[in-house]
Coordinates of C-alpha atoms and ligand atoms in Angstrom, one line a residue:
M1336 CA 67.1 73.3 99.0
A1337 CA 70.3 75.3 99.3
E1338 CA 70.2 75.1 103.1
E1339 CA 70.6 71.4 103.1
T1340 CA 73.9 71.5 101.3
V1341 CA 75.5 73.2 104.3
S1342 CA 76.1 70.6 106.9
K1343 CA 75.7 71.7 110.4
N1344 CA 77.9 70.4 113.3
F1345 CA 76.2 68.7 116.2
I1346 CA 76.2 71.8 118.3
E1347 CA 74.4 73.8 115.7
Q1348 CA 71.9 71.1 115.3
E1349 CA 71.2 71.1 119.1
I1350 CA 70.9 74.8 119.2
E1351 CA 68.5 74.9 116.2
K1352 CA 66.4 72.2 117.9
D1353 CA 66.3 74.3 121.1
L1354 CA 65.2 77.4 119.1
R1355 CA 62.6 75.4 117.2
E1356 CA 61.2 73.9 120.3
G1357 CA 61.1 77.2 122.1
V1358 CA 63.5 76.1 124.9
Y1359 CA 65.3 79.4 124.2
D1360 CA 64.2 82.3 122.0
H1361 CA 67.8 83.6 121.5
V1362 CA 71.4 82.4 121.7
C1363 CA 74.0 83.6 124.2
T1364 CA 77.5 82.0 124.5
R1365 CA 80.6 82.8 126.4
F1366 CA 84.3 82.1 126.5
P1367 CA 85.4 81.6 130.1
P1368 CA 89.2 81.3 130.5
E1369 CA 90.9 81.2 133.9
P1370 CA 93.4 84.0 133.9
N1371 CA 96.3 81.7 134.8
G1372 CA 98.4 81.6 131.6
Y1373 CA 98.4 82.4 127.9
L1374 CA 95.8 81.1 125.5
H1375 CA 96.9 78.6 122.9
I1376 CA 95.6 77.2 119.6
G1377 CA 93.1 74.9 121.5
H1378 CA 91.5 77.9 123.2
A1379 CA 91.2 79.5 119.7
K1380 CA 88.9 76.7 118.8
S1381 CA 86.7 77.4 121.8
I1382 CA 86.7 81.2 121.2
L1383 CA 85.9 80.9 117.5
L1384 CA 83.3 78.3 118.2
N1385 CA 81.5 80.3 120.8
Y1386 CA 81.8 83.6 119.0
G1387 CA 80.9 82.0 115.7
I1388 CA 77.7 80.4 117.1
A1389 CA 76.6 83.7 118.6
Q1390 CA 77.1 85.5 115.3
E1391 CA 75.4 82.7 113.3
Y1392 CA 72.2 83.0 115.3
G1393 CA 72.2 86.7 115.8
G1394 CA 73.0 86.2 119.5
T1395 CA 75.4 87.6 122.1
F1396 CA 78.9 86.6 123.0
H1397 CA 80.3 87.1 126.5
M1398 CA 83.9 87.3 127.5
R1399 CA 84.2 86.2 131.1
F1400 CA 87.2 85.6 133.3
D1401 CA 86.7 82.6 135.5
D1402 CA 88.6 84.1 138.3
T1403 CA 87.2 82.2 141.3
N1404 CA 90.5 80.6 142.3
P1405 CA 92.7 83.2 144.1
T1406 CA 95.9 81.2 144.2
K1407 CA 96.9 80.9 140.6
E1408 CA 95.5 84.0 138.9
K1409 CA 97.4 87.0 137.7
T1410 CA 96.1 90.3 136.3
E1411 CA 99.0 90.1 133.8
F1412 CA 97.2 87.3 132.0
V1413 CA 94.0 89.2 131.8
E1414 CA 95.5 91.7 129.4
S1415 CA 97.2 89.1 127.2
I1416 CA 94.1 87.1 127.0
L1417 CA 92.0 90.1 125.9
E1418 CA 94.6 91.1 123.3
D1419 CA 94.6 87.6 121.9
I1420 CA 90.8 87.4 121.6
R1421 CA 90.6 90.8 120.1
W1422 CA 93.3 89.8 117.5
L1423 CA 91.3 86.7 116.6
G1424 CA 88.4 88.9 115.8
A1425 CA 86.0 87.8 118.5
D1426 CA 84.2 90.9 119.6
W1427 CA 82.5 90.8 123.1
K1428 CA 81.4 94.4 122.7
D1429 CA 80.4 95.6 126.2
H1430 CA 80.0 92.0 127.5
L1431 CA 83.1 91.7 129.6
Y1432 CA 82.6 90.0 132.9
F1433 CA 84.5 88.7 135.9
A1434 CA 83.2 85.7 137.8
S1435 CA 84.5 87.2 141.0
D1436 CA 81.9 89.9 140.6
Y1437 CA 79.3 87.3 141.4
F1438 CA 80.7 86.1 144.7
D1439 CA 77.8 87.7 146.6
I1440 CA 75.3 86.0 144.3
M1441 CA 77.1 82.7 144.8
Y1442 CA 77.0 83.1 148.5
E1443 CA 73.3 83.7 148.4
C1444 CA 72.8 80.6 146.3
A1445 CA 74.7 78.6 148.9
V1446 CA 72.5 80.0 151.6
K1447 CA 69.4 79.1 149.6
L1448 CA 70.6 75.5 149.2
I1449 CA 71.2 75.3 153.0
K1450 CA 67.7 76.6 153.7
K1451 CA 66.3 74.0 151.3
G1452 CA 68.2 71.3 153.0
K1453 CA 70.3 70.7 150.0
A1454 CA 73.7 71.7 151.4
Y1455 CA 75.5 71.2 154.7
V1456 CA 78.7 72.1 156.5
C1457 CA 81.0 69.2 156.8
D1458 CA 83.9 68.9 159.3
L1459 CA 85.6 65.9 157.8
T1460 CA 89.3 66.4 157.0
P1461 CA 90.2 66.4 153.3
D1462 CA 91.6 62.9 153.7
E1463 CA 88.4 61.7 155.3
I1464 CA 86.3 63.3 152.6
R1465 CA 88.3 61.3 150.0
E1466 CA 87.9 58.1 152.0
Y1467 CA 84.1 58.6 152.4
R1468 CA 83.7 59.3 148.7
G1469 CA 84.1 55.7 147.7
T1470 CA 85.5 54.6 144.3
L1471 CA 84.3 53.9 140.8
T1472 CA 83.2 50.5 141.9
E1473 CA 82.1 51.2 145.5
P1474 CA 79.5 53.6 146.7
G1475 CA 80.5 56.3 149.2
K1476 CA 79.2 56.7 152.7
N1477 CA 77.4 59.5 154.3
S1478 CA 79.3 62.1 156.3
P1479 CA 78.4 62.1 160.0
Y1480 CA 77.7 65.8 159.6
R1481 CA 75.2 65.3 156.8
E1482 CA 72.1 65.6 159.0
R1483 CA 73.0 68.8 160.7
S1484 CA 70.0 71.1 161.0
V1485 CA 69.4 74.0 158.7
E1486 CA 69.9 76.4 161.6
E1487 CA 73.3 74.9 162.5
N1488 CA 74.4 74.8 158.9
L1489 CA 73.5 78.5 158.4
E1490 CA 75.4 79.5 161.5
L1491 CA 78.5 77.5 160.6
F1492 CA 78.5 78.7 157.0
E1493 CA 78.2 82.3 158.3
G1494 CA 81.1 81.5 160.6
M1495 CA 83.1 80.2 157.6
K1496 CA 82.5 83.5 155.8
A1497 CA 83.4 85.5 158.9
G1498 CA 86.8 83.9 159.1
K1499 CA 86.2 81.9 162.3
Y1500 CA 87.7 78.7 160.9
E1501 CA 91.0 77.7 159.5
D1502 CA 91.7 76.7 155.9
G1503 CA 90.7 73.1 155.3
S1504 CA 88.8 72.7 158.6
R1505 CA 85.3 73.0 157.2
V1506 CA 83.6 72.9 153.8
L1507 CA 80.1 73.4 152.5
R1508 CA 78.9 70.4 150.5
A1509 CA 75.9 69.7 148.4
K1510 CA 73.5 67.0 149.7
I1511 CA 72.9 64.9 146.7
D1512 CA 73.7 61.1 146.8
M1513 CA 76.7 59.4 148.2
A1514 CA 75.8 56.2 146.3
S1515 CA 75.5 57.9 142.9
P1516 CA 77.4 56.0 140.2
N1517 CA 78.7 59.4 139.1
I1518 CA 81.3 60.4 141.7
N1519 CA 80.8 64.1 141.0
M1520 CA 77.3 63.7 142.5
R1521 CA 78.5 62.3 145.8
D1522 CA 78.0 65.4 147.9
P1523 CA 80.5 67.6 146.1
I1524 CA 82.2 70.4 147.8
L1525 CA 80.6 73.8 147.0
Y1526 CA 82.7 76.2 149.2
R1527 CA 86.1 75.9 151.0
V1528 CA 87.8 78.1 153.5
A1529 CA 90.9 79.8 152.1
H1530 CA 92.4 82.9 153.8
M1531 CA 93.8 84.4 150.6
S1532 CA 93.6 87.7 148.9
H1533 CA 91.9 87.8 145.6
H1534 CA 93.1 90.1 142.8
N1535 CA 89.6 91.6 142.4
T1536 CA 87.9 91.3 145.7
G1537 CA 91.0 91.7 147.9
D1538 CA 90.4 90.4 151.5
K1539 CA 86.6 90.6 151.4
W1540 CA 86.3 86.8 151.2
C1541 CA 88.0 83.9 153.0
I1542 CA 85.7 81.3 151.5
Y1543 CA 85.8 80.6 147.8
P1544 CA 83.4 78.6 145.6
M1545 CA 84.5 75.5 143.8
Y1546 CA 84.4 75.4 140.0
D1547 CA 81.5 73.0 139.6
F1548 CA 79.3 75.3 141.8
A1549 CA 80.5 78.6 140.5
H1550 CA 80.5 77.9 136.8
P1551 CA 76.8 77.1 136.3
I1552 CA 75.9 80.1 138.4
E1553 CA 78.1 82.4 136.3
D1554 CA 76.4 81.1 133.2
A1555 CA 72.9 81.4 134.6
V1556 CA 73.4 84.9 136.0
E1557 CA 74.6 86.1 132.6
G1558 CA 71.7 84.5 130.8
I1559 CA 73.9 82.2 128.8
T1560 CA 71.8 79.8 126.8
H1561 CA 74.4 77.3 125.6
S1562 CA 77.5 76.7 127.7
L1563 CA 79.9 75.0 125.3
C1564 CA 82.8 73.2 127.0
T1565 CA 85.2 70.4 126.4
L1566 CA 84.6 66.7 126.9
E1567 CA 86.2 66.4 130.4
F1568 CA 83.1 68.2 131.8
E1569 CA 80.7 65.7 130.4
D1570 CA 80.6 63.8 133.7
H1571 CA 80.0 67.1 135.5
R1572 CA 76.9 67.9 133.5
P1573 CA 74.5 66.3 136.0
L1574 CA 76.0 68.5 138.8
Y1575 CA 75.8 71.6 136.5
D1576 CA 72.1 70.9 135.9
W1577 CA 71.5 70.2 139.7
V1578 CA 73.1 73.5 140.6
V1579 CA 71.0 75.7 138.2
R1580 CA 67.9 73.7 139.1
E1581 CA 68.3 73.8 142.9
C1582 CA 69.3 77.4 142.8
E1583 CA 66.0 78.0 140.9
F1584 CA 67.3 80.0 138.0
E1585 CA 64.7 80.7 135.3
N1586 CA 65.7 79.6 131.8
P1587 CA 68.8 77.8 133.0
P1588 CA 71.7 77.4 130.5
R1589 CA 72.4 74.1 128.9
Q1590 CA 75.9 72.6 128.7
I1591 CA 77.1 70.9 125.6
E1592 CA 80.5 69.3 125.3
F1593 CA 82.9 69.0 122.3
A1594 CA 86.3 67.4 121.8
K1595 CA 89.5 69.4 122.6
L1596 CA 91.8 70.4 119.8
Y1597 CA 95.2 68.7 120.0
L1598 CA 98.2 69.0 117.7
T1599 CA 100.4 65.9 117.1
N1600 CA 103.9 66.3 118.5
V1601 CA 103.2 69.8 119.8
V1602 CA 103.4 71.0 123.4
T1603 CA 100.3 72.9 124.7
G1604 CA 100.3 72.1 128.4
K1605 CA 100.9 75.2 130.5
R1606 CA 103.0 73.3 132.9
Y1607 CA 105.5 72.3 130.3
I1608 CA 105.6 75.6 128.5
K1609 CA 106.2 77.3 131.9
K1610 CA 109.2 75.1 132.4
L1611 CA 110.6 75.9 128.9
V1612 CA 110.1 79.6 129.6
E1613 CA 111.8 79.4 133.0
E1614 CA 114.7 77.3 131.8
K1615 CA 115.1 79.8 129.0
I1616 CA 114.8 77.1 126.3
V1617 CA 112.4 79.3 124.6
D1618 CA 112.2 83.1 124.6
G1619 CA 109.0 83.7 126.6
W1620 CA 105.4 82.6 126.2
D1621 CA 105.3 84.0 122.7
D1622 CA 108.4 82.3 121.4
P1623 CA 107.6 81.7 117.7
R1624 CA 108.1 77.9 118.2
L1625 CA 105.2 77.7 120.6
V1626 CA 101.5 77.5 119.7
S1627 CA 100.2 80.0 122.2
I1628 CA 98.1 82.6 120.3
A1629 CA 100.7 85.2 121.1
A1630 CA 103.5 83.0 119.7
L1631 CA 101.5 82.2 116.5
R1632 CA 100.9 86.0 116.0
R1633 CA 104.6 86.7 116.5
R1634 CA 105.6 83.9 114.1
G1635 CA 103.4 85.5 111.5
F1636 CA 100.2 83.5 111.5
T1637 CA 97.0 85.5 110.7
P1638 CA 93.6 85.3 112.4
E1639 CA 92.2 84.1 109.1
S1640 CA 94.7 81.2 108.9
I1641 CA 93.8 80.1 112.4
K1642 CA 90.1 80.3 111.7
M1643 CA 90.6 78.2 108.5
F1644 CA 92.5 75.6 110.5
V1645 CA 89.9 75.4 113.3
D1646 CA 87.2 75.1 110.6
M1647 CA 89.1 72.3 108.9
C1648 CA 89.4 70.4 112.2
G1649 CA 85.7 70.6 112.7
I1650 CA 83.6 70.2 115.8
S1651 CA 83.1 66.7 117.2
K1652 CA 82.6 64.5 120.2
S1653 CA 85.6 62.3 119.6
Q1654 CA 89.1 63.1 120.7
S1655 CA 91.6 63.4 117.8
S1656 CA 94.8 65.1 117.1
A1657 CA 95.5 67.4 114.1
D1658 CA 98.7 67.6 112.1
Y1659 CA 100.8 70.7 112.4
A1660 CA 101.2 70.5 108.6
M1661 CA 97.6 71.3 108.3
L1662 CA 98.1 74.6 110.2
E1663 CA 101.0 75.3 107.8
Y1664 CA 98.8 74.6 104.9
C1665 CA 96.3 77.2 106.2
I1666 CA 98.9 80.0 106.5
R1667 CA 100.3 79.3 103.1
E1668 CA 96.8 79.5 101.6
D1669 CA 96.0 82.7 103.4
L1670 CA 99.3 84.5 102.5
K1671 CA 99.6 83.2 99.0
L1672 CA 97.7 86.0 97.3
K1673 CA 97.8 88.6 100.0
R1674 CA 101.5 89.2 100.5
P1675 CA 104.3 90.4 98.2
R1676 CA 106.9 88.0 96.9
M1677 CA 110.4 89.4 97.4
M1678 CA 113.9 88.2 97.0
A1679 CA 116.2 87.3 99.9
V1680 CA 119.3 85.3 99.9
L1681 CA 119.7 83.1 103.0
D1682 CA 123.1 81.6 102.3
P1683 CA 124.9 84.2 100.1
V1684 CA 127.7 83.8 97.7
K1685 CA 128.8 86.5 95.2
L1686 CA 127.9 86.4 91.6
V1687 CA 129.9 88.7 89.3
I1688 CA 128.6 89.4 85.7
D1689 CA 131.9 90.1 84.0
N1690 CA 130.4 91.7 80.9
Y1691 CA 128.1 94.0 82.7
P1692 CA 129.4 97.6 82.8
E1693 CA 131.0 98.3 86.1
D1694 CA 129.3 101.6 86.9
Q1695 CA 125.9 100.8 85.5
V1696 CA 122.8 100.3 87.6
E1697 CA 119.4 99.5 86.2
E1698 CA 116.1 99.8 88.0
L1699 CA 114.2 96.6 87.0
D1700 CA 110.5 96.2 87.4
A1701 CA 109.4 93.3 89.5
P1702 CA 105.8 92.3 90.0
N1703 CA 105.0 91.9 93.7
N1704 CA 102.8 88.9 93.2
Q1705 CA 102.4 87.2 89.9
E1706 CA 99.1 85.7 90.9
N1707 CA 97.6 88.9 92.2
E1708 CA 98.3 92.0 90.0
E1709 CA 96.6 94.2 92.6
L1710 CA 99.7 94.1 94.7
G1711 CA 101.5 96.1 92.0
S1712 CA 105.2 96.1 91.3
R1713 CA 108.4 97.5 92.7
K1714 CA 111.9 98.4 91.4
V1715 CA 114.9 96.3 92.1
P1716 CA 118.3 97.7 91.3
F1717 CA 120.4 95.4 89.1
C1718 CA 124.2 95.7 88.7
R1719 CA 127.4 93.8 88.1
E1720 CA 127.7 92.2 91.5
L1721 CA 124.9 90.2 93.1
Y1722 CA 124.4 87.7 95.8
I1723 CA 122.8 84.4 95.0
E1724 CA 122.2 81.3 97.1
R1725 CA 125.3 79.2 97.6
E1726 CA 123.3 76.1 96.7
D1727 CA 122.4 77.6 93.3
F1728 CA 125.9 77.0 92.0
M1729 CA 127.7 73.7 91.7
E1730 CA 131.1 73.2 90.1
E1731 CA 130.3 69.6 89.3
P1732 CA 126.5 69.2 89.2
P1733 CA 124.7 66.0 89.5
K1734 CA 122.1 65.0 86.9
K1735 CA 119.0 67.1 86.7
Y1736 CA 120.7 70.1 88.3
F1737 CA 119.4 73.0 86.3
R1738 CA 121.0 75.9 88.1
L1739 CA 124.4 77.5 87.7
F1740 CA 127.4 75.3 86.7
P1741 CA 130.1 76.1 84.3
G1742 CA 128.7 76.5 80.8
N1743 CA 125.0 76.5 81.9
E1744 CA 122.6 79.3 81.3
V1745 CA 119.9 80.3 83.8
R1746 CA 117.4 83.1 84.3
L1747 CA 118.0 85.6 87.0
M1748 CA 114.5 86.2 88.3
N1749 CA 113.0 89.5 87.0
A1750 CA 116.3 90.2 85.2
Y1751 CA 118.5 88.6 82.5
F1752 CA 119.7 85.2 81.4
V1753 CA 123.3 84.6 82.5
T1754 CA 125.8 81.9 81.6
C1755 CA 128.2 80.6 84.2
T1756 CA 131.8 80.9 83.3
G1757 CA 133.5 79.5 86.4
C1758 CA 134.3 80.3 90.0
E1759 CA 137.0 81.4 92.5
K1760 CA 137.8 79.4 95.6
D1761 CA 139.7 79.9 98.9
E1762 CA 142.6 77.7 100.1
D1763 CA 140.1 75.3 101.6
G1764 CA 138.2 74.9 98.4
N1765 CA 135.2 76.9 99.3
V1766 CA 133.6 78.8 96.5
T1767 CA 134.0 82.6 97.1
V1768 CA 132.8 84.1 93.8
V1769 CA 130.9 82.8 90.9
H1770 CA 131.4 84.3 87.5
C1771 CA 129.0 84.6 84.6
T1772 CA 128.2 86.7 81.5
Y1773 CA 124.8 88.1 80.7
D1774 CA 122.9 88.4 77.4
P1775 CA 121.5 92.0 77.2
E1776 CA 118.8 90.7 74.7
T1777 CA 117.1 88.6 77.4
K1778 CA 115.8 91.2 79.7
C1779 CA 112.8 90.1 81.6
G1780 CA 109.5 91.7 80.5
T1781 CA 110.7 92.7 77.0
G1782 CA 109.0 89.8 75.3
F1783 CA 112.2 87.9 74.6
T1784 CA 111.4 84.4 73.3
G1785 CA 114.7 83.5 71.7
R1786 CA 115.5 80.4 73.8
K1787 CA 114.4 78.6 77.0
V1788 CA 116.3 77.8 80.1
K1789 CA 115.4 75.3 82.7
G1790 CA 116.5 77.1 85.9
T1791 CA 115.4 80.4 87.4
I1792 CA 117.3 81.7 90.5
H1793 CA 116.7 84.6 92.8
W1794 CA 119.3 87.2 93.7
V1795 CA 119.9 90.5 95.4
P1796 CA 122.2 93.4 94.2
A1797 CA 125.3 93.2 96.4
P1798 CA 125.9 97.0 96.9
Y1799 CA 122.2 97.7 97.7
A1800 CA 121.2 94.6 99.5
V1801 CA 120.2 95.0 103.2
K1802 CA 121.8 92.7 105.7
A1803 CA 119.3 91.1 108.0
T1804 CA 118.8 88.1 110.3
A1805 CA 116.6 85.1 109.6
R1806 CA 115.4 82.6 112.1
L1807 CA 114.5 79.2 110.6
Y1808 CA 112.4 77.0 112.8
E1809 CA 111.8 73.3 113.2
N1810 CA 109.5 71.5 115.7
L1811 CA 110.6 72.1 119.3
I1812 CA 110.0 68.5 119.8
D1813 CA 112.1 65.6 118.4
E1814 CA 109.4 64.0 116.4
E1815 CA 111.2 60.7 116.1
K1816 CA 111.0 60.3 119.9
G1817 CA 107.5 61.8 120.5
V1818 CA 106.7 64.6 122.9
Y1819 CA 107.4 63.0 126.3
N1820 CA 110.3 61.0 127.5
K1821 CA 109.0 57.6 128.6
E1822 CA 111.5 57.3 131.5
D1823 CA 111.1 60.6 133.3
G1824 CA 108.2 62.4 131.6
S1825 CA 110.4 65.2 130.4
L1826 CA 110.1 66.7 126.9
N1827 CA 112.1 65.3 124.0
L1828 CA 113.5 68.4 122.6
N1829 CA 114.9 68.9 119.1
P1830 CA 118.3 70.6 119.4
N1831 CA 117.8 72.2 116.0
S1832 CA 114.5 73.9 116.6
M1833 CA 116.0 77.3 115.7
T1834 CA 118.7 78.2 113.2
V1835 CA 119.9 81.8 113.0
K1836 CA 121.2 83.1 109.7
E1837 CA 122.8 86.3 108.4
I1838 CA 121.0 87.0 105.2
Y1839 CA 120.7 89.6 102.4
V1840 CA 117.3 91.0 101.4
E1841 CA 116.4 93.3 98.5
P1842 CA 116.4 97.0 99.4
A1843 CA 112.6 97.3 99.1
L1844 CA 112.4 95.4 102.4
A1845 CA 114.2 98.2 104.3
G1846 CA 111.8 99.6 106.9
A1847 CA 109.6 96.6 107.1
Q1848 CA 107.5 96.8 110.3
A1849 CA 106.9 94.3 113.1
Y1850 CA 104.3 91.7 112.1
E1851 CA 104.7 92.5 108.4
S1852 CA 105.0 89.3 106.4
F1853 CA 106.4 88.5 102.9
Q1854 CA 107.1 85.5 100.8
F1855 CA 110.8 85.2 100.1
V1856 CA 110.7 83.4 96.8
R1857 CA 111.7 79.8 96.9
Q1858 CA 112.4 80.1 100.7
G1859 CA 109.0 80.4 102.4
Y1860 CA 106.9 83.0 104.2
F1861 CA 108.7 85.3 106.7
C1862 CA 107.5 87.8 109.3
V1863 CA 109.3 90.7 110.9
D1864 CA 109.9 89.8 114.6
S1865 CA 108.0 92.0 117.0
H1866 CA 110.6 91.8 119.8
D1867 CA 114.0 91.9 118.2
S1868 CA 113.7 93.5 114.8
R1869 CA 114.9 97.1 114.4
P1870 CA 114.7 99.4 111.3
D1871 CA 118.5 99.1 110.9
A1872 CA 118.7 95.4 111.9
L1873 CA 115.8 93.5 110.6
V1874 CA 114.9 90.1 112.0
F1875 CA 112.7 87.8 110.1
N1876 CA 111.0 84.7 111.5
R1877 CA 110.2 82.0 109.0
I1878 CA 106.6 81.2 109.3
V1879 CA 106.6 78.3 107.0
S1880 CA 108.6 77.0 104.0
L1881 CA 106.9 76.7 100.6
K1882 CA 107.0 73.0 100.3
S1883 CA 104.1 71.1 101.8
S1884 CA 103.8 67.6 103.1
F1885 CA 100.1 68.2 103.7
K1886 CA 97.5 66.9 101.3
L1887 CA 93.9 68.2 101.5
P1888 CA 91.7 65.3 102.2
K1889 CA 89.4 64.5 99.3
K1890 CA 85.8 65.3 99.9
Ligands
LIG3331 P1 94.9 74.1 129.7 O1 94.5 72.8 130.3 O2 95.5 73.9 128.3 O3 95.7 74.9 130.5 P2 92.4 75.0 130.5 O4 91.2 74.2 130.1 O5 92.8 74.9 131.9 O6 93.5 74.8 129.4 P3 90.7 77.4 130.7 O7 91.2 78.8 130.8 O8 90.0 76.7 131.7 O9 92.1 76.6 130.3 O10 90.0 77.2 129.3 C1 89.0 78.1 128.8 C2 88.1 77.4 127.8 O11 88.9 76.8 126.8 C3 87.4 76.2 128.5 O12 86.0 76.3 128.1 C4 88.1 75.0 127.9 O13 87.2 73.9 127.8 C5 88.5 75.5 126.5 N1 89.7 74.8 126.1 C6 90.9 74.5 126.7 N2 91.7 73.8 126.0 C7 91.1 73.5 124.8 C8 91.5 72.8 123.7 N3 92.6 72.2 123.6 N4 90.6 72.7 122.7 C9 89.4 73.3 122.7 N5 89.0 74.1 123.8 C10 89.8 74.2 124.8
LIG3332 MG1 90.9 75.0 133.3

């Protein structure tokens, strides 16, 4: 059967089992970020997983901001997160929610637990609560406030809500089991007093629910069936199940955990990125050297390439780290046939064709992508003076150098064969001009088969070339040393993570728009920078070079 050839990941298998057994008759997933920073490549995995699952099973995907913590959240991040998710192609349709909209329901749930004798107000100080909690090897002990009556608990909890008590003076705790081997079950805190304004509810509340209490309620209220989260929540699952059961939700959601996506030698922690931004080591949260989704977009990655990467990483229960080279492989694969291949010279030196008529200009035809004819062709002006890469000429070449050196003939891409005749140098011995002659019989595209040359080099016409800026990137991290300094925990930075170059590009690139990307032949894929590029001063970010160190694993 054809179906059997497609292997399902363990989450799909669990969902199919639930559907088969009638635990749920539909699928509803969600992505629940806290609006306290920018999303990164790891979040993309979670978004694409949740959205993909909903689509696969004809279900619904919810976008929910987990904004229950008033201290850290900012509305600024709400917009950036929505933009990133939209760009990735995950469509929440009209299912956009804010956890803070459920504060009333959460409060009612807490009251219900108190009435059932499943929650109590505790007056221990934060230090005492920690002390009473016990350790991994020792059970905790009961709080002296654990046996308060339902009436007293209700009155105190109402007092907490009414603002009668100071921050940290009282909490509402679940009454579960102080001797549980799972510390999360030792009467966890459900509500705390915090006199803080919330971006959505303003000053309405001075008590706020804890994550482990709020999250399952959010899922249940929305009718989520499968709450997919990362492995660190595995030990919280018994509490998740306790909350939805004791609050008596019908068809409660089910939590399933999967491993986080990590990239080797890449910084993803918000704390570190924040520091890099504040110290102006990078140019904001979307600096193209970072792997926030906004940064990847600015660098020139596509949603398709990120999806390919996430798919290649797969979904599993075991923690692992993917190689950045794999992400590079994915963007190369995605752009290979999609984007035009143009000529740009990154380290220019002049090439003069001495036998080419001085006032002649030809418009040569250049295919935009030899592997994809649908991209058509363009005209490139050709004339006596060109720019070529400095490294494409050597006065005294080593063996196996097939580019320009005195007496050698090469092909100028999309143009003619030229034979090098020599060069001019300045006082310091630097080459300033390379000279050559061309053979008019060898025009590209005319079917010339007279002789073969081993080297083909790219060029731009000097008088018509457009001056631009290129930014070449390396890893922000010094890979030899690893991400973190062992002594002080700081980041080991690579001082060469960005090189800025004045380059020449062919005239067809004039007017290139932000986010447009191109292959510059022999140099890599480049994308027009969305912050700094202007029509009269183009700035290109190198997405990736053409060479790859990544090999696809054999199936
Ligand atoms: P970070 O620790 O990187 O700041 P976070 O977990 O605090 O991330 P949230 O806003 O809570 O950020 O994350 C939203 C969702 O994304 C959660 O369900 C979380 O499990 C998931 N997620 C976070 N990081 C990763 C990752 N590296 N790989 C896969 N999923 C992730
Ligand atoms: Mg978090």
